[in-house]
Amino acid sequence: TREPTATTLSCRGSSKVPADLAPGEPAAVDVVAHGASAGDEPGGVSGPQRAGDTLVVTAATAFVVWHLHPELLITPTITTGGDTASHYYAAWWLRHALLPVGRLSGWVPGSYAGFPLVQLYFPLPGGLMAALSLVVGLPVAFKLITVAGLVLLPAAAFACFRLLGLAYPAPALAAVFSVSFLFHEANSMWGANVGSTLAGEFTYSFATALLLVLAGTLYRGAISDRGWIGNGLLLAAVGLSHAYTLLVASALGAYLVLFHPAGRRALPYLLKVGALAFGLMAFWAVPLMAYSDYTTAYSIVWPIRGFTHIFPPILWPSLAILAAGGAAAGFTLLRAGRRGAWRQQIDQRVAYLASLIPGSLFFYLVAWKLDVVDVRFLPFVQLTLVLLAAVPAAAMIRGVARSLARQSGRWQGSSAPVAALTLFLAVASLAWTESRVELVDDWAAWNYGGFEATPGWQGFRAVNEAVRRTSAEPRVVYEHSTAHNDAGTIRAFEALPLFSGASTLEGLYMQSSISSPFVFYIQSEISEVPSCPLLPYHCGRLDPGRAAEHLRLFNVTDVIARGDEVKARLAASPEFARVAEVPPYEVFRVEESDGAYVVPLLFEPLVLVGDEWKADFFAWFKRPGSGDVPLVRANGRAELPASWERITDLPDRIPRRPLSASAQVTAEVLPEEIRIRTSRPGHPLLVKVSYHPRWSVQGADAVWLASPSFMLVVPTEEEVRLFYSVTGVERFGRGLSLLALVVVALGGIRSWRTRRPRAGSTALDRAFTYRWLWGPTLAISLAIVAVAVRMSWTDPWIPHRQGLELFHSGSYEAAEPLLSRSKALAPSSAAAYYSDYYLSLSAFRSMRYEEALTRLDRFIRDYPDGELIPEAHFRTAEVLQGLGRIDDAVVRFLRILDEFPTTQWAGYAADRLAVIATDSAARPRVEPGAMDGATMPPATPIAPRQGP
């Protein structure tokens, strides 16, 4: 219906141009991947071809659904497995506590001493669950939404290729090839595949399906300058489902602006799309950015175990097809280059889709700087490569079909050979995928069978009943143990608030609260094998005495133990009393716990002036006996009492200044409100609920952040009311979203008015005029910047490992700057912990005994709960011997026998005491490192949790 362009005039076969493409848009030049000519693409899709497409996409979707056990998806049990089980409580709270009062976000008291739900996580999937639950109930709605991204991905891949106008049968092959990506089992934490989804990353897979559709609609819209409102809605849906996909989507826009012939007019179009999407997301995105300081970073540099870790064998057939197509494309480009026409051989649509690969790699390189997990950008590389293989595969099928038609003289002009070959390849691809599936079926059955079908359900339900209470009563914690898998997942007890009503400490959304580092430190004190997932922070060791102090601070009165060692240690401690035995669990009560959420301070707090409050609060938390003298962060919201001492760093000795008199306090604790009555206005009160800027107060001047992560108020009246409020930040974000919705509504009213697209370029050579010079230059510059950022990571483990190598080679002076750098980069991390200890050993081995003694004493003070403390005491005794202070060394050896009798260092101390007792001529000095054979702590970080 349009005049043929310069591109279509040179085509063999059909010269039709898809009606949705602007003049000048290349008709079907998919030679970049397979070397075929532009004429291979017909102007439309015939009835038989459409039927074949439907059959292939249906088969691919059915394959996915079958392996997810559809009979269990419609069973009203509570989903378990991996992190997925912990998402259910958030969905329950959203459905039953927030949406009935017209809210999408709110305060959840059940985990991390309270945290803001949906501030940091993604609201769209949860909102869909809540809406669907009105029809099928929440248990089934939760299951259906968690698998929605997986089920929709084949159709989304098909839609992407169709929207891009790629030649038949590439869209159908993209759908079926996507299944092999879904079922690869090389990892279960990166995202988008079935394993990651079953482990809890269902919002990621949901957003990935949306991203593929967006890739198609954004291309068509930018080329034709139409549909910007629809694309804005779709981009907002992507962002409200997962942030990783939103970041990667920027690569698509970058390609259109930098490299596409329509780039000059694509920029204003994309700006409109982006502005509308941000406005629609503003109700969530504005508070997220404004309150980012009150979250906990979760930066991980994930180790890659080799080629098959990224490209497992299940993907190899697709990669082989793509490699063959790439070779053919290279040959075609070389041949075209000799004629000076190589630019005309590039299919902009294929290159546009392929831009997801460098975009993903860019974010992979800079992930550490963004405080995100780097490997979660790699699934986009895997998926894009698999999908691109559909282009050369489709060209191969068309070529074989043409050859058969010529040789046989039959099927001229018929689509039957292409359809038959497509079906054959689709069946072969699904059969190959089926042969590689090993874990997914059992895992899906485990997850969607629910808590109720697990072998440990009866005991798990019974112990939940044993600690049943409301969120207004003291909290309950539990030992971290792999044995909890019997109840469905190692994280089963994160659902304590759901099954028992009791608030706990640990939960799924660890980044959403500033209490997270302290929660996992406490976990390490009551667990034989802690998880310690926050790499910027180190953990302690099993120690009931120290745990009791911290549990009282967090208003915890009950501990659920599973392992024999933990049960025995708690039973032997005077700080705990066994109150219930519910096999295989035991419940212990924390002795002398007041069970109060609001307590009057006994001593004046210290006012911390400075920006490094997180590190100082964490160091304060580790100090034995520090809980009576909290640190208060000066935030400028109101004037703190002038009599309170101001400090810039945590002092070596915390001053204890008793307050003149105490106060009688009662409190009523509700999920988003705390009503306090005090007998003494002016006396500071510590509220053992996580601080957040949205907490406001009546009856006091302000709410201050107090260590470890709580709220502190100084009442001005006898009655004080704390409440989780709507601040100006939320109002601004909601206002932007409302404005964006008005724009969408106005756009819908005017949608009946259609507008012909403006004429664009008439030849491909314009694609590489002004853009050919600066576009690639900018792209290469970005790549160089990303690599430079990657090389300058602030990952503290890098200088730690480098320093450790020098230390073990005896180059102590060269090792110390690297170890010091590791400690400076992340002062609260496990890397800093080990680096600090090796700095002490370095001084010891260099015979700088006074310095070694100072460092070791400081190490013991700063890390009182570390597993290296027994060894540090032993090294201190060695240093004292080296200084000739035998009596002091004896005291230190005896301390090891008294405080750490079950460790190997008690045996070493006993041997040294025997030598001192029997040898009147005990040597005043010992050779440094005399006991090095078994002393070196591990030099690698704790591996992140993998799967259920």
XYZ file of C-alpha atoms in Angstrom, residues 89 107-115 467-477 497 500-505 515 550-558 593-601 665-677 684-691 695 703-704 706-713 722:
80
model
C 3.554 -13.403 54.677
C 4.614 -0.862 58.467
C 5.073 -4.567 59.175
C 5.983 -5.411 62.794
C 6.656 -9.108 62.216
C 10.321 -8.997 61.094
C 13.471 -6.932 61.679
C 11.840 -5.089 64.613
C 9.476 -3.656 62.017
C 10.108 -2.480 58.465
C 4.757 -19.625 71.046
C 1.458 -18.179 69.798
C 0.941 -14.519 70.711
C 0.201 -11.137 69.155
C 2.677 -8.700 67.645
C 2.212 -6.496 70.725
C 3.835 -9.169 72.910
C 7.603 -9.832 73.090
C 9.354 -11.287 70.085
C 10.391 -14.891 69.365
C 13.614 -15.928 67.578
C 4.218 -14.096 62.216
C 1.807 -18.013 65.287
C 1.085 -14.283 65.203
C 4.394 -13.667 66.997
C 6.880 -11.098 65.782
C 10.358 -12.427 65.114
C 13.633 -10.825 64.045
C 18.075 -3.550 61.895
C 21.209 -8.742 72.811
C 17.901 -10.600 72.978
C 16.797 -8.503 75.940
C 17.786 -5.385 74.021
C 15.492 -6.451 71.142
C 12.670 -7.463 73.497
C 12.945 -11.166 72.674
C 11.711 -13.542 75.372
C 11.678 -16.928 73.595
C 13.643 -10.073 80.283
C 11.195 -7.260 81.044
C 9.153 -7.901 77.888
C 8.695 -4.167 77.263
C 8.871 -2.358 73.919
C 9.242 1.066 75.567
C 11.750 1.505 78.399
C 13.084 4.568 80.248
C 16.838 5.052 79.977
C 6.077 3.818 81.645
C 3.210 1.889 80.097
C 2.758 1.373 76.359
C 0.136 0.036 73.963
C 1.830 -1.288 70.839
C -0.144 -1.486 67.592
C 1.263 -2.280 64.122
C 1.515 1.383 63.077
C 0.959 3.213 66.351
C 2.507 3.183 69.834
C 0.682 4.920 72.670
C 2.872 5.704 75.676
C 2.071 7.033 79.111
C 14.215 9.868 77.515
C 12.459 6.698 76.381
C 13.892 4.000 74.129
C 11.329 2.438 71.760
C 12.498 -0.998 70.613
C 11.077 -0.672 67.118
C 13.157 0.041 64.028
C 13.598 3.697 63.217
C 7.511 7.689 62.232
C 11.762 10.969 66.974
C 15.507 10.296 66.988
C 19.160 5.520 68.583
C 21.488 2.549 68.563
C 21.278 -0.143 67.535
C 18.409 0.822 65.186
C 15.612 1.982 67.459
C 13.622 5.138 68.126
C 14.197 7.507 71.039
C 11.813 10.192 72.259
C 4.075 7.549 67.913
